[in-house]
C-alpha cells in the first residue's frame, strides 16, 4: 500500500506474482492499516525487512455503488477496524452511526472504569425496594412521603415499558417481584 503513485510496470510485475498493490492511499488509512495488520509504515523499499511487515489473510477490492473499497480481513492482532454503514438515506445512516458510537463508548467506559450502572429502570426499582424497607422505620407523615417518592420513581420503568410496547402494570409487577424475591438489583 502506497500513499503515492506506483508506475504501471511495477503494478504489472506485482500482479503477476499475486501481490495486490494499492496506490494513493490516504494517510489516515495507512495509519489504520498498521493498527489493524501490525507492521510499520516505511518510506523506501530499501527499508523493507521481515520485522516491519504486517499480516492479513485476505485483501480484496470491491465496488459498492460508485466507490471502490479495499477490505483487509483475517488479521492476527487487530487494534483498529472500520464499520461500513449502508442505509436508504443520510438521516438513517447518521442515526445508526450515532447509535454505534454511543454503544462503543459505553463498552469502552465499562472496560476502563470496571463498573456498570444497570439501566432500563433497574436503579429506580431498586431504590423503590429500598424505600419500601426504609418506610418501615419511619412514622407519621414522613412515611407517606417516603412511599410517595418511591412510587414516583417507578414512573421511569413504567414509561420505558410503555415505549417498548409492553403493558406498564405487568412489566412493573414482574420487575418488583424479581427485586423482592431474587434480590437482583441489576434487573430493569
N, CA and C of each residue as an Amber inpcrd file, in Angstrom:
protein
   564
   0.8670000  -1.1550000   0.0000000   0.0000000   0.0000000   0.0000000
   0.9160000   1.2200000   0.0000000   0.5680000   2.1770000  -0.8190000
   1.4330000   3.3270000  -1.0290000   0.6010000   4.5970000  -0.9940000
   1.1420000   5.6420000  -0.3780000   0.4410000   6.9280000  -0.3580000
   0.6340000   7.6860000  -1.6590000   1.6240000   7.3180000  -2.4190000
   1.9020000   7.9940000  -3.6810000   1.5770000   7.0450000  -4.8200000
   2.0450000   7.3510000  -5.9820000   1.7570000   6.5250000  -7.1400000
   2.6990000   5.3400000  -7.2660000   2.2670000   4.3400000  -8.0440000
   3.0970000   3.1870000  -8.3970000   3.0660000   3.1110000  -9.9190000
   4.2330000   3.0330000 -10.5500000   4.2430000   3.0410000 -12.0160000
   3.5980000   1.7580000 -12.5520000   3.0100000   1.8380000 -13.7500000
   2.2770000   0.6980000 -14.3150000   3.1180000  -0.5720000 -14.4620000
   4.4030000  -0.4400000 -14.8080000   5.2540000  -1.6350000 -14.9540000
   5.3910000  -2.3660000 -13.6200000   5.5950000  -1.6160000 -12.5450000
   5.7160000  -2.2260000 -11.2190000   4.4110000  -2.8870000 -10.8020000
   3.2850000  -2.2240000 -11.0880000   1.9760000  -2.8170000 -10.7800000
   1.7970000  -4.1340000 -11.5060000   2.2050000  -4.1700000 -12.7680000
   2.0730000  -5.3890000 -13.5730000   2.9420000  -6.5120000 -13.0110000
   4.1830000  -6.1940000 -12.6420000   5.0790000  -7.2170000 -12.0850000
   4.5440000  -7.7490000 -10.7550000   4.0350000  -6.8780000  -9.9130000
   3.4680000  -7.3070000  -8.6370000   2.2380000  -8.1910000  -8.8580000
   1.3730000  -7.8040000  -9.8050000   0.1590000  -8.5750000 -10.0920000
   0.5030000  -9.9720000 -10.5980000   1.5600000 -10.1010000 -11.4030000
   1.9760000 -11.4120000 -11.9030000   2.3820000 -12.3460000 -10.7580000
   2.9000000 -11.7740000  -9.6860000   3.3230000 -12.5630000  -8.5300000
   2.2020000 -12.7350000  -7.5050000   0.9920000 -12.2490000  -7.8350000
  -0.1500000 -12.3810000  -6.9310000  -0.1250000 -11.4050000  -5.7680000
   0.5480000 -10.2830000  -5.9520000   0.6520000  -9.2720000  -4.8950000
  -0.2540000  -8.1140000  -5.2450000  -1.1620000  -7.7910000  -4.3500000
  -2.0660000  -6.6680000  -4.5450000  -1.3390000  -5.3970000  -4.1280000
  -1.2170000  -4.4540000  -5.0380000  -0.5630000  -3.1820000  -4.7430000
  -1.6060000  -2.0750000  -4.8200000  -1.6920000  -1.3130000  -3.7770000
  -2.6550000  -0.2110000  -3.7300000  -1.8960000   1.1000000  -3.7040000
  -2.3210000   2.0470000  -4.4960000  -1.6380000   3.3340000  -4.5620000
  -2.5730000   4.4670000  -4.1770000  -1.9740000   5.5900000  -3.8640000
  -2.6820000   6.8110000  -3.4800000  -3.6200000   6.6000000  -2.2860000
  -3.1370000   5.8560000  -1.3150000  -3.9160000   5.6490000  -0.0820000
  -3.8240000   6.9080000   0.7770000  -4.8780000   7.2000000   1.4770000
  -4.8830000   8.3610000   2.3620000  -4.0350000   8.0700000   3.5930000
  -3.4850000   9.1140000   4.1800000  -2.6030000   8.9530000   5.3440000
  -3.3290000   8.2660000   6.4950000  -4.5650000   8.6740000   6.7520000
  -5.3270000   8.0830000   7.8610000  -5.5550000   6.5910000   7.6250000
  -5.8000000   6.2100000   6.3650000  -5.9810000   4.7880000   6.0610000
  -4.6890000   4.0030000   6.2750000  -3.5640000   4.6210000   5.9860000
  -2.2720000   3.9650000   6.2350000  -2.0770000   3.7510000   7.7370000
  -2.4460000   4.7490000   8.5390000  -2.3300000   4.6190000   9.9890000
  -3.2400000   3.5020000  10.5140000  -4.4480000   3.4370000   9.9800000
  -5.3810000   2.3880000  10.3930000  -4.8760000   1.0100000   9.9910000
  -4.2740000   0.9380000   8.8260000  -3.7800000  -0.3410000   8.3360000
  -2.6830000  -0.8980000   9.2430000  -1.7720000  -0.0420000   9.6940000
  -0.7240000  -0.5290000  10.5860000  -1.3050000  -0.9740000  11.9220000
  -2.3700000  -0.3090000  12.3810000  -3.0240000  -0.7360000  13.6200000
  -3.7580000  -2.0620000  13.4380000  -4.3540000  -2.2420000  12.2650000
  -5.1370000  -3.4540000  12.0130000  -4.2490000  -4.6650000  11.7340000
  -3.2080000  -4.4790000  10.9510000  -2.3990000  -5.6100000  10.4900000
  -1.0780000  -5.7610000  11.2190000  -0.7140000  -4.7730000  11.9820000
   0.6280000  -4.7760000  12.5470000   1.5710000  -4.1840000  11.5220000
   2.8230000  -4.2870000  11.7530000   3.7840000  -3.7530000  10.8050000
   4.0300000  -2.2680000  11.0260000   4.9230000  -1.7390000  10.2050000
   5.3460000  -0.3490000  10.3170000   5.3540000   0.2650000   8.9260000
   4.9020000   1.5020000   8.8100000   4.9760000   2.2080000   7.5320000
   6.4270000   2.5900000   7.2720000   6.9140000   2.2950000   6.0780000
   8.2990000   2.6260000   5.7100000   8.2860000   3.5600000   4.5140000
   9.3800000   4.3050000   4.3460000   9.4610000   5.3050000   3.2790000
  10.1400000   4.7970000   2.0190000  10.7860000   3.6640000   2.1060000
  11.5490000   3.1860000   0.9620000  11.5190000   1.6600000   0.9240000
  11.6490000   1.1130000  -0.2680000  11.7200000  -0.3350000  -0.4380000
  12.9800000  -0.8730000   0.2330000  13.9930000  -0.0310000   0.3140000
  15.2500000  -0.4500000   0.9520000  15.0520000  -0.7500000   2.4360000
  14.0240000  -0.1550000   3.0510000  13.7760000  -0.3510000   4.4840000
  12.8940000  -1.5640000   4.7830000  12.4670000  -2.2820000   3.7410000
  11.5960000  -3.4370000   3.9510000  12.3900000  -4.6120000   4.5090000
  12.0060000  -5.0310000   5.6960000  12.5800000  -6.2070000   6.3290000
  11.4240000  -7.0100000   6.9220000  11.6190000  -8.2790000   7.2090000
  10.5160000  -9.0900000   7.7510000   9.9190000  -8.5330000   9.0470000
  10.7060000  -7.8480000   9.8610000  10.1750000  -7.3530000  11.1390000
   9.2750000  -6.1350000  10.9970000   9.2330000  -5.4710000   9.8300000
   8.3420000  -4.3210000   9.6440000   7.0570000  -4.7010000   8.9060000
   6.9480000  -5.9680000   8.5200000   5.7720000  -6.4130000   7.7680000
   4.6310000  -6.7920000   8.7010000   3.4010000  -6.4980000   8.2710000
   2.2090000  -6.9240000   8.9800000   1.6220000  -8.1440000   8.2940000
   0.4340000  -8.5660000   8.7380000  -0.1900000  -9.7470000   8.1470000
  -1.6890000  -9.5350000   8.0000000  -2.2110000  -9.9540000   6.8480000
  -3.6530000 -10.0120000   6.6030000  -3.9060000 -11.2610000   5.7750000
  -4.8930000 -12.0590000   6.2060000  -5.2000000 -13.2920000   5.4940000
  -5.8490000 -13.0580000   4.1530000  -6.7220000 -12.0570000   4.0810000
  -7.4560000 -11.7770000   2.8500000  -7.4840000 -10.2670000   2.6240000
  -7.1150000  -9.8520000   1.4050000  -7.2090000  -8.4450000   0.9940000
  -7.8600000  -8.4410000  -0.3780000  -8.9360000  -7.6740000  -0.5230000
  -9.6030000  -7.6140000  -1.8200000 -10.2920000  -6.2650000  -2.0000000
 -10.5350000  -5.9310000  -3.2490000 -11.2490000  -4.6990000  -3.6000000
 -12.6630000  -5.0580000  -4.0200000 -13.5910000  -4.2000000  -3.6470000
 -14.9760000  -4.4150000  -4.0330000 -15.5940000  -3.0670000  -4.3780000
 -16.4040000  -3.0560000  -5.4130000 -17.0880000  -1.8350000  -5.8230000
 -18.4760000  -1.8410000  -5.1980000 -18.7730000  -0.7920000  -4.4510000
 -20.1010000  -0.6060000  -3.8600000 -20.6280000   0.7430000  -4.3330000
 -21.6560000   0.6970000  -5.1530000 -22.1530000   1.9390000  -5.7460000
 -21.1300000   2.4660000  -6.7240000 -20.7280000   3.7020000  -6.5450000
 -19.7410000   4.3140000  -7.4230000 -18.3310000   4.2790000  -6.8380000
 -18.1660000   3.7340000  -5.6530000 -16.8860000   3.7870000  -4.9570000
 -16.2350000   2.4150000  -4.8780000 -14.8930000   2.4170000  -4.8890000
 -14.1070000   1.2040000  -4.6820000 -13.6800000   1.1600000  -3.2310000
 -13.8100000  -0.0100000  -2.6110000 -13.3890000  -0.1970000  -1.2270000
 -12.4180000  -1.3620000  -1.1580000 -11.4190000  -1.2200000  -0.3170000
 -10.4560000  -2.2850000  -0.0960000 -10.7470000  -2.8980000   1.2630000
 -10.9510000  -4.2040000   1.2880000 -11.2490000  -4.9220000   2.5210000
 -10.0090000  -5.7050000   2.9430000  -9.6280000  -5.5400000   4.2020000
  -8.4860000  -6.2400000   4.7790000  -9.0460000  -7.0710000   5.9220000
  -8.9870000  -8.3900000   5.7710000  -9.6290000  -9.2780000   6.7370000
  -8.6520000 -10.3310000   7.2340000  -9.0810000 -11.0420000   8.2810000
  -8.3140000 -12.1330000   8.8820000  -6.9320000 -11.6780000   9.3420000
  -6.9110000 -10.5670000  10.0790000  -5.6510000 -10.0750000  10.6460000
  -5.4300000 -10.7300000  12.0030000  -4.1940000 -10.7890000  12.4580000
  -3.8730000 -11.5410000  13.6720000  -4.1590000 -10.7810000  14.9630000
  -3.6880000  -9.5680000  15.0920000  -3.8740000  -8.7890000  16.3150000
  -4.4400000  -7.4060000  15.9750000  -5.7130000  -7.3260000  15.6500000
  -6.2490000  -6.0420000  15.2100000  -6.4060000  -5.0390000  16.3580000
  -5.9610000  -3.8170000  16.1380000  -6.1680000  -2.7240000  17.0730000
  -7.0100000  -1.6330000  16.4300000  -7.5290000  -1.9060000  15.2510000
  -8.3440000  -0.9370000  14.5390000  -9.2650000  -1.6910000  13.5980000
 -10.4170000  -1.1250000  13.3520000 -11.3330000  -1.6880000  12.3600000
 -12.2110000  -0.5690000  11.8270000 -12.8810000  -0.8480000  10.7510000
 -13.8030000   0.1070000  10.1540000 -15.1600000  -0.5610000  10.0380000
 -16.1890000   0.1570000  10.3950000 -17.5530000  -0.3430000  10.2660000
 -18.1890000   0.3990000   9.1000000 -18.6650000  -0.3520000   8.1070000
 -19.2940000   0.2660000   6.9480000 -20.8010000   0.2560000   7.1360000
 -21.4060000   1.4240000   6.9850000 -22.8480000   1.5600000   7.1420000
 -23.4960000   1.8470000   5.8020000 -24.6180000   1.1930000   5.5620000
 -25.4180000   1.4730000   4.3720000 -26.8420000   1.7340000   4.8380000
 -27.5010000   2.6330000   4.1730000 -28.8750000   2.9290000   4.5350000
 -29.6050000   3.6050000   3.3880000 -30.9250000   3.7200000   3.5180000
 -31.7220000   4.2910000   2.4330000 -31.5170000   5.7990000   2.2630000
 -31.1050000   6.4850000   3.3390000 -30.8950000   7.9300000   3.2360000
 -29.8750000   8.3820000   4.2750000 -29.4460000   9.6230000   4.1460000
 -28.3910000  10.1560000   5.0250000 -28.8460000  10.1800000   6.4890000
 -30.1020000  10.5220000   6.7210000 -30.6120000  10.6080000   8.0960000
 -30.4970000   9.2580000   8.8140000 -30.8600000   8.1840000   8.1360000
 -30.7880000   6.8460000   8.7280000 -29.3440000   6.4770000   9.0470000
 -28.4410000   6.7820000   8.1350000 -27.0290000   6.4650000   8.3460000
 -26.4870000   7.2300000   9.5510000 -26.8690000   8.5050000   9.6760000
 -26.4150000   9.3100000  10.8200000 -26.9550000   8.7270000  12.1240000
 -28.2170000   8.3040000  12.1330000 -28.8090000   7.7200000  13.3380000
 -28.1050000   6.4240000  13.7400000 -27.8340000   5.5690000  12.7670000
 -27.1610000   4.3000000  13.0430000 -25.7270000   4.5520000  13.5070000
 -25.0310000   5.4960000  12.8510000 -23.6620000   5.8260000  13.2400000
 -23.6110000   6.3220000  14.6860000 -24.5450000   7.2000000  15.0550000
 -24.5810000   7.7140000  16.4270000 -24.8710000   6.6060000  17.4350000
 -25.7660000   5.6790000  17.0800000 -26.0910000   4.5710000  17.9790000
 -24.8780000   3.6610000  18.1750000 -24.1460000   3.3870000  17.0960000
 -22.9530000   2.5440000  17.1990000 -21.8900000   3.2490000  18.0330000
 -21.7050000   4.5490000  17.7920000 -20.7020000   5.3050000  18.5600000
 -21.0550000   5.3060000  20.0480000 -22.3210000   5.5160000  20.3720000
 -22.7420000   5.5020000  21.7790000 -22.5060000   4.1360000  22.4160000
 -22.8470000   3.0750000  21.6880000 -22.6440000   1.7250000  22.2140000
 -21.1770000   1.4120000  22.4400000 -20.3240000   1.7990000  21.4850000
 -18.8910000   1.5420000  21.6350000 -18.3020000   2.3550000  22.7860000
 -18.7720000   3.5830000  22.9610000 -18.3030000   4.3900000  24.0940000
 -18.7330000   3.7800000  25.4190000 -19.9450000   3.2350000  25.4660000
 -20.4120000   2.5900000  26.6970000 -19.5460000   1.3870000  27.0390000
 -19.2010000   0.5940000  26.0420000 -18.3300000  -0.5670000  26.2730000
 -16.9480000  -0.0990000  26.7240000 -16.4010000   0.9310000  26.0540000
 -15.0920000   1.4760000  26.4160000 -15.0950000   1.9760000  27.8550000
 -16.1180000   2.7310000  28.2320000 -16.1990000   3.2640000  29.5950000
 -16.3300000   2.1470000  30.6240000 -17.0790000   1.1150000  30.2970000
 -17.2410000  -0.0150000  31.2110000 -15.9120000  -0.7200000  31.4370000
 -15.1660000  -0.9210000  30.3610000 -13.8690000  -1.5910000  30.4790000
 -12.8920000  -0.7300000  31.2720000 -12.8460000   0.5680000  30.9660000
 -11.9030000   1.4530000  31.6560000 -12.2570000   1.6440000  33.1270000
 -13.5450000   1.8330000  33.4250000 -13.9680000   2.0990000  34.7970000
 -14.0770000   0.8230000  35.6330000 -14.3450000  -0.2900000  34.9860000
 -14.5340000  -1.5390000  35.7140000 -15.8400000  -1.5700000  36.4820000
 -16.7740000  -0.7200000  36.0980000 -18.0650000  -0.6430000  36.7940000
 -19.1980000  -0.5230000  35.7790000 -20.3710000  -0.9860000  36.1880000
 -21.5530000  -0.8800000  35.3430000 -22.7050000  -0.3900000  36.2000000
 -23.4350000   0.5630000  35.6960000 -24.6520000   1.0100000  36.3620000
 -25.8210000   0.4580000  35.5550000 -26.5780000  -0.4570000  36.1180000
 -27.6860000  -1.0450000  35.3660000 -28.6930000   0.0100000  34.9290000
 -29.2290000  -0.1750000  33.7670000 -30.2010000   0.7640000  33.2210000
 -31.5680000   0.1300000  33.1220000 -32.3960000   0.6880000  32.2470000
 -33.7360000   0.1820000  31.9570000 -34.6280000   0.1660000  33.1830000
 -34.4060000   1.1070000  34.0970000 -35.2570000   1.2030000  35.2780000
 -34.8020000   0.3650000  36.4520000 -33.6570000  -0.3300000  36.3350000
 -33.1810000  -1.1880000  37.4250000 -32.8830000  -0.3730000  38.6840000
 -32.2320000   0.7720000  38.5090000 -31.9240000   1.6030000  39.6740000
 -33.2010000   2.0720000  40.3590000 -34.1690000   2.5020000  39.5610000
 -35.3970000   3.0460000  40.1220000 -36.1790000   1.9900000  40.8990000
 -36.2390000   0.7660000  40.3570000 -36.9430000  -0.3050000  41.0650000
 -36.1630000  -0.6950000  42.3170000 -34.8310000  -0.7050000  42.2280000
 -34.0270000  -0.9890000  43.4080000 -34.2000000   0.0730000  44.4860000
 -34.2560000   1.3430000  44.0630000 -34.4770000   2.4320000  45.0310000
 -35.8710000   2.3230000  45.6280000 -36.8610000   1.9580000  44.8170000
 -38.2250000   1.7690000  45.3220000 -38.2270000   0.6910000  46.4040000
 -37.5360000  -0.4330000  46.1290000 -37.4730000  -1.5290000  47.1070000
 -36.8210000  -1.0470000  48.4100000 -35.7270000  -0.3130000  48.2780000
 -35.0340000   0.1960000  49.4670000 -35.9320000   1.1610000  50.2470000
 -36.6550000   2.0100000  49.5420000 -37.5530000   2.9610000  50.2180000
 -38.7170000   2.2400000  50.8950000 -39.1740000   1.1290000  50.3060000
 -40.2200000   0.3350000  50.9500000 -39.7170000  -0.1950000  52.3020000
 -38.4830000  -0.6870000  52.3070000 -37.8830000  -1.1840000  53.5530000
 -37.6670000  -0.0350000  54.5470000 -37.1700000   1.0840000  54.0400000
 -36.8810000   2.2390000  54.8980000 -38.1530000   2.8050000  55.5240000
 -39.2590000   2.7400000  54.7780000 -40.5160000   3.3150000  55.2870000
 -41.0130000   2.6020000  56.5500000 -40.5450000   1.3650000  56.7650000
 -40.9420000   0.6250000  57.9660000 -40.3220000   1.2250000  59.2210000
 -39.2200000   1.9540000  59.0540000 -38.5620000   2.5710000  60.2190000
 -38.9860000   4.0250000  60.4150000 -39.8520000   4.5320000  59.5570000
 -40.3070000   5.9240000  59.6340000 -41.7840000   5.9180000  60.0120000
 -42.1930000   6.9480000  60.7390000 -43.6150000   7.0240000  61.1280000
 -44.1830000   8.3950000  60.7860000 -45.4830000   8.4790000  60.8050000
 -46.1660000   9.7470000  60.5770000 -46.2160000  10.1370000  59.1090000
 -46.2530000  11.4640000  58.8840000 -46.3470000  11.9860000  57.5180000
 -45.0940000  11.6680000  56.6900000 -43.9630000  11.5440000  57.3540000
 -42.7240000  11.2240000  56.6420000 -42.8220000   9.8720000  55.9390000
 -43.5500000   8.9380000  56.5520000 -43.7120000   7.6140000  55.9530000
 -44.4660000   7.7310000  54.6350000 -45.5030000   8.5580000  54.6150000
 -46.2820000   8.7560000  53.3870000 -45.4040000   9.3860000  52.3040000
 -44.5440000  10.3340000  52.7210000 -43.6400000  10.9760000  51.7670000
 -42.6260000  10.0040000  51.1870000 -42.0680000   9.1440000  52.0070000
 -41.0880000   8.1630000  51.5430000 -41.7450000   7.2020000  50.5490000
 -42.9480000   6.7230000  50.8820000 -43.6620000   5.8100000  49.9840000
 -44.0410000   6.5020000  48.6710000 -44.4670000   7.7630000  48.7620000
 -44.8450000   8.5130000  47.5550000 -43.6270000   8.7220000  46.6480000
 -42.4860000   9.0340000  47.2590000 -41.2670000   9.2280000  46.4700000
 -40.8690000   7.9220000  45.7820000 -40.9640000   6.8160000  46.4950000
 -40.6610000   5.5110000  45.9030000 -41.5820000   5.2040000  44.7360000
 -42.8640000   5.4870000  44.9020000 -43.8190000   5.2570000  43.8080000
 -43.5440000   6.1830000  42.6230000 -43.1040000   7.4110000  42.9060000
 -42.7900000   8.3560000  41.8230000 -41.6070000   7.8580000  40.9970000
 -40.6470000   7.1940000  41.6420000 -39.5030000   6.6560000  40.9010000
 -39.9220000   5.5990000  39.8800000 -41.0350000   4.9310000  40.1470000
 -41.4890000   3.8700000  39.2450000 -42.0290000   4.4010000  37.9130000
 -42.1760000   5.7130000  37.8040000 -42.6390000   6.3010000  36.5400000
 -41.6410000   5.9950000  35.4200000 -40.3610000   5.9900000  35.7400000
 -39.3290000   5.7740000  34.7080000 -39.4190000   4.3630000  34.1180000
 -39.3990000   3.2920000  34.9190000 -39.5280000   1.9690000  34.2880000
 -40.8870000   1.7580000  33.6250000 -41.9460000   2.3890000  34.1560000
 -43.2630000   2.2730000  33.5100000 -43.2340000   2.9150000  32.1260000
 -42.6050000   4.0740000  32.0250000 -42.5130000   4.7660000  30.7370000
 -41.6730000   3.9630000  29.7550000 -40.5630000   3.4120000  30.2310000
 -39.7320000   2.5730000  29.3620000 -40.5130000   1.3650000  28.8500000
 -41.2770000   0.7350000  29.7270000 -42.0790000  -0.4270000  29.3240000
 -43.1150000  -0.0390000  28.2780000 -43.7780000   1.0910000  28.5070000
 -44.7960000   1.5440000  27.5600000 -44.1730000   1.8760000  26.2060000
 -43.0060000   2.5340000  26.2010000 -42.3430000   2.8830000  24.9450000
 -41.8800000   1.6480000  24.1770000 -41.6590000   0.5480000  24.8840000
 -41.2560000  -0.7010000  24.2370000 -42.4490000  -1.5420000  23.8050000
 -43.6410000  -1.0740000  24.0970000 -44.8390000  -1.7980000  23.6880000
 -45.3430000  -2.8070000  24.6920000 -44.8070000  -2.7880000  25.9140000
 -45.2660000  -3.6990000  26.9590000 -46.3420000  -3.0290000  27.7940000
 -47.1340000  -3.8480000  28.4600000 -48.1130000  -3.3170000  29.3910000
 -47.3630000  -2.8010000  30.6230000 -47.6210000  -1.5490000  31.0010000
 -46.9000000  -0.9140000  32.1070000 -47.0400000  -1.6930000  33.4060000
 -48.2600000  -2.0200000  33.7420000 -48.5170000  -2.6610000  35.0260000
 -47.8970000  -4.0470000  35.1060000 -48.0360000  -4.8390000  34.0280000
 -47.4350000  -6.1760000  34.0200000 -45.9160000  -6.0950000  34.1540000
 -45.3220000  -5.1710000  33.4150000 -43.8640000  -5.0430000  33.4400000
 -43.3680000  -4.6200000  34.8200000 -44.0260000  -3.6580000  35.4380000
 -43.5540000  -3.1660000  36.7380000 -43.7650000  -4.2180000  37.8260000
 -44.8420000  -4.9880000  37.7290000 -45.0800000  -6.0610000  38.7080000
 -43.9960000  -7.1270000  38.5880000 -43.6630000  -7.5210000  37.3640000
 -42.6010000  -8.5210000  37.1610000 -41.2660000  -8.0130000  37.7050000
 -40.9500000  -6.7380000  37.4410000 -39.6940000  -6.1760000  37.9410000
 -39.6590000  -6.1420000  39.4640000 -40.7620000  -5.7160000  40.0580000
 -40.8150000  -5.6480000  41.5230000 -40.6700000  -7.0380000  42.1330000
 -41.3210000  -8.0340000  41.5350000 -41.2160000  -9.4010000  42.0430000
 -39.7810000  -9.9210000  41.9330000 -39.1190000  -9.6170000  40.8280000
 -37.7190000 -10.0240000  40.6570000 -36.8520000  -9.4130000  41.7470000
 -37.0520000  -8.1450000  42.0100000 -36.2350000  -7.4520000  43.0120000
 -36.5270000  -7.9520000  44.4240000 -37.7840000  -8.2590000  44.6910000
 -38.1460000  -8.6940000  46.0420000 -37.7490000 -10.1520000  46.2850000
 -38.1180000 -11.0580000  45.3500000 -37.8650000 -12.4870000  45.5400000
 -36.3920000 -12.8560000  45.3700000 -35.8250000 -12.4580000  44.2740000
 -34.4890000 -12.8990000  43.9270000 -33.4270000 -11.9430000  44.4760000
 -33.7990000 -10.6880000  44.6650000 -32.8530000  -9.7070000  45.1740000
 -31.8630000  -9.2320000  44.1260000 -32.2480000  -9.3120000  42.8720000
 -31.3600000  -8.8810000  41.8030000 -31.5310000  -7.3940000  41.5670000
 -30.5190000  -6.6360000  41.9110000 -30.5840000  -5.1830000  41.7630000
 -30.2210000  -4.7320000  40.3530000 -29.8410000  -5.6740000  39.5000000
 -29.4550000  -5.2760000  38.1500000 -30.5080000  -5.6240000  37.1040000
 -31.7090000  -5.8670000  37.5320000 -32.7910000  -6.1840000  36.5890000
 -33.5690000  -4.9260000  36.2790000 -33.7290000  -4.6520000  35.0060000
 -34.5010000  -3.4980000  34.5670000 -35.3300000  -3.8570000  33.3740000
